[in-house]
Short mmCIF file of C-alpha atoms in Angstrom, two decimals:
data_model
loop_
_atom_site.label_atom_id
_atom_site.label_comp_id
_atom_site.label_asym_id
_atom_site.label_seq_id
_atom_site.Cartn_x
_atom_site.Cartn_y
_atom_site.Cartn_z
CA MET A 1 -15.27 -77.97 111.86
CA SER A 2 -15.24 -75.45 109.02
CA ARG A 3 -17.03 -76.15 105.74
CA ILE A 4 -14.53 -75.58 102.92
CA VAL A 5 -15.13 -75.45 99.18
CA VAL A 6 -12.28 -75.01 96.71
CA LEU A 7 -13.07 -73.97 93.14
CA LYS A 8 -9.87 -75.04 91.50
CA GLY A 9 -8.08 -73.84 88.40
CA GLY A 10 -10.76 -71.67 86.82
CA ARG A 11 -10.41 -68.31 85.12
CA VAL A 12 -11.56 -66.10 87.99
CA ILE A 13 -13.07 -62.84 86.69
CA ASP A 14 -14.05 -60.35 89.40
CA PRO A 15 -14.52 -56.84 88.02
CA SER A 16 -14.94 -55.47 91.57
CA GLN A 17 -11.23 -56.18 92.07
CA ARG A 18 -10.15 -55.93 88.42
CA HIS A 19 -9.08 -59.55 88.72
CA ASP A 20 -8.90 -61.77 85.64
CA ALA A 21 -6.55 -64.72 85.97
CA VAL A 22 -6.48 -68.46 86.45
CA ALA A 23 -6.66 -69.08 90.20
CA ASP A 24 -8.18 -71.12 93.00
CA LEU A 25 -11.10 -69.69 94.96
CA VAL A 26 -11.49 -70.89 98.54
CA LEU A 27 -14.79 -70.54 100.37
CA VAL A 28 -14.92 -71.17 104.11
CA ASP A 29 -18.21 -71.34 105.99
CA GLY A 30 -20.04 -69.56 103.20
CA LYS A 31 -17.57 -66.70 102.79
CA VAL A 32 -14.72 -65.99 100.40
CA ASP A 33 -11.53 -66.84 102.24
CA ALA A 34 -8.82 -66.72 99.60
CA LEU A 35 -8.28 -66.01 95.92
CA GLY A 36 -5.05 -67.33 94.45
CA ARG A 37 -3.38 -70.67 94.96
CA ALA A 38 -5.05 -72.83 97.59
CA GLY A 39 -2.61 -73.60 100.38
CA GLU A 40 -2.59 -76.48 102.85
CA LEU A 41 -6.15 -77.46 103.72
CA PRO A 42 -7.47 -80.06 106.15
CA ALA A 43 -8.20 -83.39 104.48
CA ASP A 44 -11.72 -83.64 105.88
CA ASP A 45 -14.76 -81.55 104.93
CA VAL A 46 -13.16 -80.05 101.82
CA GLU A 47 -15.18 -80.10 98.62
CA THR A 48 -13.08 -79.53 95.51
CA ILE A 49 -14.73 -78.44 92.26
CA ASP A 50 -12.60 -78.68 89.14
CA CYS A 51 -13.10 -75.44 87.17
CA SER A 52 -10.42 -75.99 84.55
CA GLY A 53 -11.40 -74.28 81.30
CA LEU A 54 -14.34 -72.53 83.00
CA VAL A 55 -15.01 -68.99 84.18
CA VAL A 56 -15.55 -68.39 87.90
CA ALA A 57 -17.42 -65.17 88.65
CA PRO A 58 -19.39 -63.44 91.40
CA GLY A 59 -22.93 -64.83 91.27
CA PHE A 60 -25.29 -63.05 88.89
CA VAL A 61 -27.97 -60.81 90.39
CA ASP A 62 -31.31 -60.20 88.66
CA VAL A 63 -33.04 -57.08 90.00
CA HIS A 64 -36.19 -57.57 87.91
CA CYS A 65 -38.19 -60.77 87.68
CA HIS A 66 -41.77 -61.90 88.15
CA LEU A 67 -42.21 -64.99 90.32
CA ARG A 68 -46.05 -64.83 90.21
CA GLU A 69 -46.56 -66.05 93.80
CA PRO A 70 -48.92 -65.32 95.47
CA GLY A 71 -51.86 -65.61 93.11
CA ARG A 72 -50.55 -67.33 89.96
CA GLU A 73 -48.83 -70.42 91.32
CA GLU A 74 -49.92 -72.46 88.28
CA VAL A 75 -47.64 -70.21 86.19
CA GLU A 76 -44.64 -69.93 88.54
CA THR A 77 -43.87 -70.18 92.23
CA ILE A 78 -41.11 -68.55 94.21
CA ALA A 79 -39.49 -72.00 94.54
CA THR A 80 -39.58 -72.83 90.81
CA GLY A 81 -38.42 -69.32 89.95
CA ALA A 82 -35.55 -69.49 92.43
CA ARG A 83 -34.45 -72.86 91.01
CA ALA A 84 -34.67 -71.51 87.47
CA ALA A 85 -32.55 -68.57 88.59
CA ALA A 86 -29.89 -70.92 89.99
CA ALA A 87 -29.86 -72.87 86.73
CA GLY A 88 -29.21 -69.59 84.93
CA GLY A 89 -26.30 -68.70 87.21
CA PHE A 90 -28.25 -66.20 89.31
CA THR A 91 -27.51 -66.34 93.01
CA ALA A 92 -30.07 -63.63 93.84
CA VAL A 93 -33.24 -62.28 92.27
CA CYS A 94 -35.59 -59.43 93.12
CA ALA A 95 -39.27 -60.31 92.92
CA MET A 96 -41.56 -57.65 91.45
CA PRO A 97 -44.72 -56.86 93.45
CA ASN A 98 -47.41 -57.26 90.78
CA THR A 99 -48.75 -60.41 92.41
CA ASP A 100 -52.28 -61.18 93.60
CA PRO A 101 -52.58 -59.74 96.16
CA VAL A 102 -50.04 -57.02 95.41
CA THR A 103 -46.90 -56.95 97.56
CA ASP A 104 -47.76 -53.56 99.08
CA ASN A 105 -47.46 -54.19 102.83
CA GLN A 106 -45.09 -55.70 105.36
CA ALA A 107 -46.99 -59.00 105.63
CA ALA A 108 -46.76 -59.57 101.88
CA VAL A 109 -43.04 -58.71 101.91
CA GLY A 110 -42.51 -61.18 104.74
CA PHE A 111 -44.34 -63.90 102.82
CA VAL A 112 -42.06 -63.51 99.78
CA LEU A 113 -38.97 -63.65 102.01
CA ARG A 114 -40.15 -66.80 103.81
CA GLN A 115 -41.03 -68.57 100.57
CA GLY A 116 -37.63 -67.66 99.18
CA GLN A 117 -35.88 -69.10 102.21
CA ARG A 118 -37.89 -72.31 101.96
CA ALA A 119 -36.95 -72.68 98.30
CA ASP A 120 -33.30 -73.11 99.33
CA ALA A 121 -32.04 -71.98 95.94
CA ALA A 122 -31.17 -68.46 94.72
CA ARG A 123 -31.73 -65.68 97.24
CA VAL A 124 -35.08 -63.93 96.79
CA TYR A 125 -35.41 -60.24 97.65
CA PRO A 126 -38.89 -58.66 97.64
CA ILE A 127 -39.61 -55.36 95.91
CA GLY A 128 -42.53 -53.46 97.44
CA ALA A 129 -45.19 -51.61 95.47
CA ILE A 130 -44.99 -47.83 95.15
CA THR A 131 -48.75 -47.40 95.42
CA VAL A 132 -51.45 -49.33 97.26
CA GLY A 133 -52.67 -52.12 95.00
CA GLN A 134 -50.52 -50.62 92.22
CA LYS A 135 -53.50 -48.41 91.47
CA GLY A 136 -51.44 -45.23 91.22
CA GLU A 137 -53.61 -43.39 93.72
CA ALA A 138 -51.95 -43.48 97.17
CA LEU A 139 -48.45 -44.33 98.31
CA ALA A 140 -47.94 -47.64 100.05
CA GLU A 141 -46.23 -47.68 103.45
CA PHE A 142 -42.59 -47.63 102.40
CA GLY A 143 -41.10 -47.69 105.87
CA GLU A 144 -42.92 -50.83 106.99
CA MET A 145 -42.10 -52.72 103.80
CA ILE A 146 -38.42 -51.78 103.91
CA ALA A 147 -38.22 -52.75 107.57
CA ALA A 148 -39.71 -56.12 106.61
CA GLY A 149 -37.07 -56.67 103.93
CA ALA A 150 -38.07 -54.88 100.72
CA VAL A 151 -34.99 -53.69 98.81
CA ALA A 152 -36.68 -51.32 96.33
CA LEU A 153 -40.06 -49.95 95.31
CA SER A 154 -41.85 -50.38 91.99
CA ASP A 155 -45.24 -50.54 90.33
CA ASP A 156 -43.68 -52.44 87.44
CA GLY A 157 -46.24 -53.55 84.91
CA ARG A 158 -47.86 -50.17 85.35
CA PRO A 159 -46.36 -46.70 85.18
CA VAL A 160 -46.78 -44.19 87.98
CA ALA A 161 -48.67 -41.79 85.73
CA ASN A 162 -49.27 -39.14 88.40
CA SER A 163 -46.14 -36.97 88.42
CA GLN A 164 -46.80 -35.45 91.82
CA LEU A 165 -47.17 -38.94 93.29
CA MET A 166 -43.91 -40.01 91.65
CA ARG A 167 -42.16 -36.96 93.03
CA THR A 168 -43.41 -37.76 96.53
CA ALA A 169 -42.34 -41.40 96.13
CA LEU A 170 -38.80 -40.33 95.24
CA GLU A 171 -38.65 -37.97 98.22
CA TYR A 172 -40.02 -40.61 100.60
CA ALA A 173 -37.77 -43.40 99.30
CA ARG A 174 -34.73 -41.15 99.57
CA THR A 175 -35.09 -41.13 103.36
CA PHE A 176 -34.69 -44.91 103.32
CA GLY A 177 -31.89 -45.02 100.74
CA VAL A 178 -33.66 -47.33 98.31
CA PRO A 179 -34.31 -46.95 94.57
CA VAL A 180 -37.70 -46.32 92.99
CA ALA A 181 -37.86 -48.52 89.88
CA ASP A 182 -40.29 -47.17 87.32
CA HIS A 183 -42.00 -48.76 84.34
CA CYS A 184 -41.57 -45.95 81.83
CA GLU A 185 -44.71 -45.78 79.75
CA GLU A 186 -46.94 -42.81 78.99
CA PRO A 187 -50.30 -44.64 79.20
CA THR A 188 -52.31 -42.57 76.73
CA LEU A 189 -49.69 -43.07 73.99
CA ALA A 190 -49.26 -46.77 74.70
CA HIS A 191 -52.94 -47.62 75.20
CA GLY A 192 -54.05 -50.51 73.02
CA GLY A 193 -50.61 -51.03 71.51
CA ALA A 194 -49.32 -54.54 70.93
CA MET A 195 -45.86 -54.03 69.37
CA ASN A 196 -43.43 -51.32 68.28
CA GLU A 197 -45.02 -48.64 66.13
CA GLY A 198 -43.47 -48.65 62.69
CA VAL A 199 -43.44 -50.27 59.29
CA VAL A 200 -43.79 -53.81 60.66
CA SER A 201 -46.82 -52.97 62.83
CA ALA A 202 -48.45 -51.23 59.87
CA ARG A 203 -47.88 -54.24 57.61
CA LEU A 204 -49.25 -56.65 60.23
CA GLY A 205 -52.22 -54.45 61.02
CA LEU A 206 -51.32 -54.22 64.71
CA ARG A 207 -51.61 -51.09 66.80
CA GLY A 208 -48.16 -49.86 67.74
CA ILE A 209 -46.50 -48.36 70.81
CA PRO A 210 -44.27 -45.43 69.80
CA SER A 211 -40.83 -45.03 71.32
CA GLU A 212 -41.98 -41.66 72.70
CA ALA A 213 -44.27 -43.48 75.13
CA GLU A 214 -41.16 -44.72 76.94
CA GLU A 215 -39.02 -41.63 76.44
CA ILE A 216 -41.56 -39.11 77.77
CA MET A 217 -41.73 -40.96 81.08
CA ALA A 218 -37.98 -41.55 81.18
CA ILE A 219 -37.20 -37.83 80.99
CA ARG A 220 -39.97 -37.03 83.46
CA ASP A 221 -38.44 -39.45 85.97
CA ILE A 222 -34.95 -38.09 85.38
CA LEU A 223 -36.16 -34.52 85.96
CA LEU A 224 -38.02 -35.54 89.13
CA ALA A 225 -34.91 -37.31 90.41
CA ARG A 226 -32.94 -34.13 89.75
CA ARG A 227 -35.53 -32.13 91.68
CA THR A 228 -35.77 -34.49 94.66
CA GLY A 229 -32.30 -36.03 94.84
CA GLY A 230 -34.03 -39.42 94.96
CA HIS A 231 -32.69 -42.50 93.19
CA VAL A 232 -34.78 -43.42 90.16
CA HIS A 233 -34.09 -46.71 88.43
CA LEU A 234 -35.49 -47.00 84.92
CA CYS A 235 -36.74 -50.48 84.09
CA HIS A 236 -36.27 -52.38 80.81
CA MET A 237 -35.11 -49.57 78.54
CA SER A 238 -35.74 -50.26 74.86
CA THR A 239 -35.04 -47.22 72.66
CA ARG A 240 -32.15 -45.14 71.39
CA GLY A 241 -33.91 -42.02 72.67
CA SER A 242 -34.04 -43.42 76.21
CA VAL A 243 -30.29 -44.06 76.10
CA GLU A 244 -29.67 -40.45 75.07
CA LEU A 245 -31.88 -39.18 77.90
CA ILE A 246 -30.15 -41.35 80.51
CA ARG A 247 -26.79 -40.10 79.27
CA TRP A 248 -28.10 -36.53 79.58
CA GLY A 249 -29.14 -37.16 83.18
CA LYS A 250 -25.87 -38.81 84.16
CA ASP A 251 -23.87 -36.01 82.60
CA ARG A 252 -25.71 -33.71 85.03
CA HIS A 253 -25.06 -36.00 88.01
CA VAL A 254 -28.71 -36.96 88.43
CA ASN A 255 -29.17 -40.06 90.61
CA VAL A 256 -30.49 -42.21 87.76
CA THR A 257 -29.66 -45.82 86.96
CA ALA A 258 -31.08 -47.99 84.22
CA GLU A 259 -31.41 -51.57 83.11
CA VAL A 260 -31.86 -53.38 79.80
CA CYS A 261 -33.08 -56.91 79.14
CA PRO A 262 -31.33 -59.58 77.05
CA HIS A 263 -34.22 -59.69 74.57
CA HIS A 264 -33.93 -55.96 73.87
CA LEU A 265 -30.19 -56.47 73.28
CA SER A 266 -30.68 -59.26 70.77
CA LEU A 267 -34.06 -59.22 68.99
CA THR A 268 -35.98 -56.75 66.85
CA GLU A 269 -39.59 -56.15 65.93
CA ASP A 270 -39.11 -58.53 63.00
CA GLU A 271 -39.55 -61.41 65.47
CA VAL A 272 -43.27 -60.57 65.53
CA GLU A 273 -43.67 -61.67 61.88
CA GLY A 274 -46.21 -64.46 61.74
CA TYR A 275 -47.86 -62.97 64.85
CA ALA A 276 -45.46 -64.86 67.14
CA THR A 277 -46.82 -64.21 70.64
CA ASN A 278 -43.55 -65.28 72.28
CA ALA A 279 -42.15 -62.08 70.78
CA LYS A 280 -44.79 -59.96 72.51
CA MET A 281 -43.54 -58.00 75.51
CA ASN A 282 -43.75 -54.58 77.09
CA PRO A 283 -41.82 -52.53 76.22
CA PRO A 284 -41.98 -54.12 72.79
CA LEU A 285 -39.09 -55.29 70.68
CA ARG A 286 -37.86 -52.27 68.72
CA THR A 287 -35.67 -51.66 65.67
CA ALA A 288 -32.13 -52.72 64.80
CA ASP A 289 -31.04 -49.12 65.44
CA ASP A 290 -32.44 -49.31 68.97
CA VAL A 291 -30.70 -52.64 69.60
CA GLN A 292 -27.36 -51.18 68.53
CA ALA A 293 -27.83 -48.13 70.78
CA LEU A 294 -28.63 -50.36 73.76
CA GLN A 295 -25.62 -52.58 73.10
CA ASP A 296 -23.38 -49.50 72.93
CA ALA A 297 -24.92 -48.23 76.19
CA VAL A 298 -24.10 -51.51 77.94
CA LYS A 299 -20.54 -51.21 76.67
CA ASP A 300 -19.98 -47.62 77.84
CA GLY A 301 -21.92 -47.93 81.11
CA THR A 302 -24.80 -45.59 80.27
CA ILE A 303 -26.97 -48.64 80.96
CA ASP A 304 -25.84 -49.78 84.40
CA LEU A 305 -27.01 -53.37 84.42
CA ILE A 306 -28.76 -56.19 82.61
CA ALA A 307 -31.96 -57.64 84.12
CA THR A 308 -34.16 -60.42 82.77
CA ASP A 309 -37.74 -59.21 83.33
CA HIS A 310 -38.50 -62.94 83.62
CA ALA A 311 -42.26 -63.18 83.02
CA PRO A 312 -43.71 -66.69 82.76
CA HIS A 313 -47.15 -67.30 81.28
CA HIS A 314 -49.27 -70.39 80.78
CA TYR A 315 -49.14 -71.94 77.31
CA ASP A 316 -52.85 -71.31 76.71
CA GLU A 317 -52.46 -67.60 77.45
CA LYS A 318 -49.84 -67.17 74.76
CA GLU A 319 -51.91 -69.12 72.24
CA ARG A 320 -54.41 -66.27 71.87
CA GLU A 321 -54.49 -63.80 69.01
CA PHE A 322 -51.47 -61.54 69.16
CA ALA A 323 -53.29 -58.42 70.37
CA ASP A 324 -54.96 -60.36 73.19
CA ALA A 325 -51.95 -62.39 74.35
CA PRO A 326 -50.15 -61.28 77.54
CA ASN A 327 -46.79 -59.53 77.45
CA GLY A 328 -43.59 -61.17 78.58
CA ILE A 329 -41.16 -64.05 78.18
CA VAL A 330 -39.13 -66.27 80.52
CA GLY A 331 -35.51 -65.22 80.77
CA LEU A 332 -33.64 -66.57 83.78
CA GLU A 333 -32.25 -69.68 82.10
CA THR A 334 -31.27 -68.09 78.79
CA ALA A 335 -29.93 -64.70 79.94
CA LEU A 336 -26.25 -65.59 80.14
CA ALA A 337 -26.21 -67.38 76.80
CA VAL A 338 -28.16 -64.65 75.01
CA ASN A 339 -25.77 -62.03 76.36
CA ILE A 340 -22.68 -64.01 75.39
CA THR A 341 -24.09 -64.80 71.94
CA TRP A 342 -25.11 -61.24 71.06
CA LEU A 343 -22.58 -59.21 73.07
CA VAL A 344 -19.40 -61.19 73.74
CA VAL A 345 -19.10 -63.38 70.64
CA PRO A 346 -19.38 -60.35 68.26
CA GLY A 347 -16.81 -58.47 70.37
CA ILE A 348 -19.15 -55.73 71.58
CA VAL A 349 -18.17 -56.30 75.23
CA ASP A 350 -15.68 -58.60 76.94
CA LEU A 351 -16.54 -61.12 79.63
CA ALA A 352 -15.42 -58.81 82.43
CA THR A 353 -17.83 -56.10 81.29
CA LEU A 354 -20.66 -58.61 81.00
CA ILE A 355 -20.02 -59.91 84.52
CA GLU A 356 -19.93 -56.33 85.80
CA ARG A 357 -23.37 -55.68 84.26
CA MET A 358 -24.89 -58.98 85.46
CA SER A 359 -23.34 -59.26 88.90
CA CYS A 360 -21.32 -56.39 90.36
CA ALA A 361 -23.49 -53.49 89.19
CA PRO A 362 -26.91 -54.90 90.16
CA ALA A 363 -25.63 -55.81 93.63
CA ARG A 364 -24.12 -52.34 94.01
CA VAL A 365 -27.09 -50.38 92.63
CA PHE A 366 -29.65 -52.21 94.79
CA LYS A 367 -27.28 -52.53 97.78
CA LEU A 368 -27.47 -56.32 97.92
CA GLN A 369 -25.07 -59.01 99.09
CA GLY A 370 -22.74 -60.42 96.49
CA GLY A 371 -21.24 -58.94 93.37
CA SER A 372 -17.67 -59.50 94.58
CA LEU A 373 -15.17 -62.22 95.39
CA ARG A 374 -13.19 -60.11 97.86
CA ARG A 375 -12.04 -61.84 101.03
CA GLY A 376 -14.94 -61.87 103.48
CA ALA A 377 -17.59 -61.47 100.79
CA VAL A 378 -20.54 -63.83 100.74
CA GLY A 379 -19.76 -67.06 98.89
CA ASP A 380 -22.18 -66.54 95.99
CA VAL A 381 -20.42 -67.81 92.86
CA THR A 382 -21.28 -68.72 89.28
CA VAL A 383 -19.17 -71.10 87.21
CA PHE A 384 -19.82 -71.18 83.48
CA ASP A 385 -18.38 -72.28 80.17
CA PRO A 386 -18.45 -69.29 77.79
CA ASP A 387 -17.71 -71.46 74.75
CA ALA A 388 -20.27 -74.22 75.26
CA GLU A 389 -22.91 -74.40 72.53
CA TRP A 390 -26.42 -75.61 73.27
CA THR A 391 -29.84 -75.51 71.69
CA VAL A 392 -32.66 -73.97 73.71
CA ASP A 393 -35.31 -76.55 74.60
CA PRO A 394 -38.03 -75.01 76.80
CA ALA A 395 -39.09 -78.49 77.96
CA THR A 396 -35.88 -78.65 80.03
CA PHE A 397 -36.45 -75.37 81.89
CA ARG A 398 -36.68 -75.42 85.68
CA SER A 399 -39.18 -72.59 85.39
CA LYS A 400 -42.81 -73.53 84.86
CA GLY A 401 -42.81 -71.04 81.98
CA ARG A 402 -42.00 -72.15 78.44
CA ASN A 403 -42.70 -68.86 76.66
CA THR A 404 -39.43 -67.98 74.97
CA PRO A 405 -38.59 -66.64 71.50
CA TYR A 406 -35.23 -68.44 71.64
CA ALA A 407 -36.64 -71.99 71.39
CA GLY A 408 -34.61 -74.00 68.89
CA ARG A 409 -31.81 -71.45 68.66
CA THR A 410 -28.20 -72.47 69.23
CA LEU A 411 -26.55 -70.21 71.82
CA HIS A 412 -23.08 -69.87 73.33
CA GLY A 413 -22.40 -70.05 77.08
CA ARG A 414 -23.70 -72.52 79.67
CA VAL A 415 -23.79 -72.41 83.45
CA ARG A 416 -22.01 -75.37 85.03
CA CYS A 417 -22.34 -74.68 88.74
CA THR A 418 -24.00 -72.12 91.02
CA LEU A 419 -23.16 -71.64 94.70
CA VAL A 420 -24.99 -69.61 97.35
CA ASP A 421 -23.42 -69.17 100.78
CA GLY A 422 -20.69 -71.54 99.66
CA ARG A 423 -23.18 -74.34 98.95
CA VAL A 424 -23.80 -75.83 95.52
CA ILE A 425 -27.43 -75.13 94.64
CA HIS A 426 -27.18 -76.07 90.97
CA ARG A 427 -24.85 -78.32 89.05
CA ALA A 428 -25.32 -79.00 85.34
#
């Protein structure tokens, strides 16, 4: 007998079909069967979810998160990360390879996949390392990792500083049709930096990272993509200059895509005042001018998608002096609300555009399941209340990480239900 789920009476927003209307969504055996008014259904084995007053959307996809396993299971595991993702409305996440050991071979890729399946929460897709051990010296075996299930390649956390190696990586990855996701940072300019270089860093006596450290590598990658025809994906963009360079590349039909994180769309370097280590990340929080440029780029599509760069750390690690504390914050469970609060509520983008950037575009760019509620599509769905107000309390996170600069803030937008393969994996 078929397994049927009916999401009834919600505002169904599916940018892949330009659909935005109150409707019923019917899932049968883990696939989208109908979008409209539910017809006659068998009385047995039908689960009805009342979505009145809520938004029903294709499940969110995060192409950039750090699940820490293997090697740092005390900080996060694939299971806790996948459950945190589901709580944040994400039906799929891509796990970065900077684990211990590095995910740079087919066995490591297979391990991440198996752990993701065992978690029975959001889908987990492995990203393989560009170079062996992420040392930037020799290319890893792309073909074997992709055959094992890797969906992209990245040395995130470290830039591929060697331009010839990056060129070869783009050429090699092109044969497999996968993106190379680069951490854009010119290492000699960024070395020793702890926050954005500017007036605030000077006042606090902290060594800064100039915007040019990101922009030099961004234009290098764009030029190498133009030369090779490979697909370069620029991770966590943070500056106005980077936006201008991406726009330059796209105007010339270079195969370049880019992402931005919710924290770079909402916070500025001023958050570092008081040496707040939960505001320390790489790339660092920038200026209000940079934030505005990034918001505009999300609106006009220069920035293709929003990714969390979820990076949990142990409490003790973040309690060090600012310069010595690790970079990164948790983001899976606050992403939707931060984006609604800073993008939708002020009228910068509408809900359809936000869903496109959080669901449809990441699935399309990384060639993943989901991102659509067309008939026959996988039944990955997020149901959320865009108007719900809540105060961020890290103690309630499903993630093991508590390192967030949003603690105590009141945000708009709350996930109510997340489904993967037509099964409810999270219900608020």
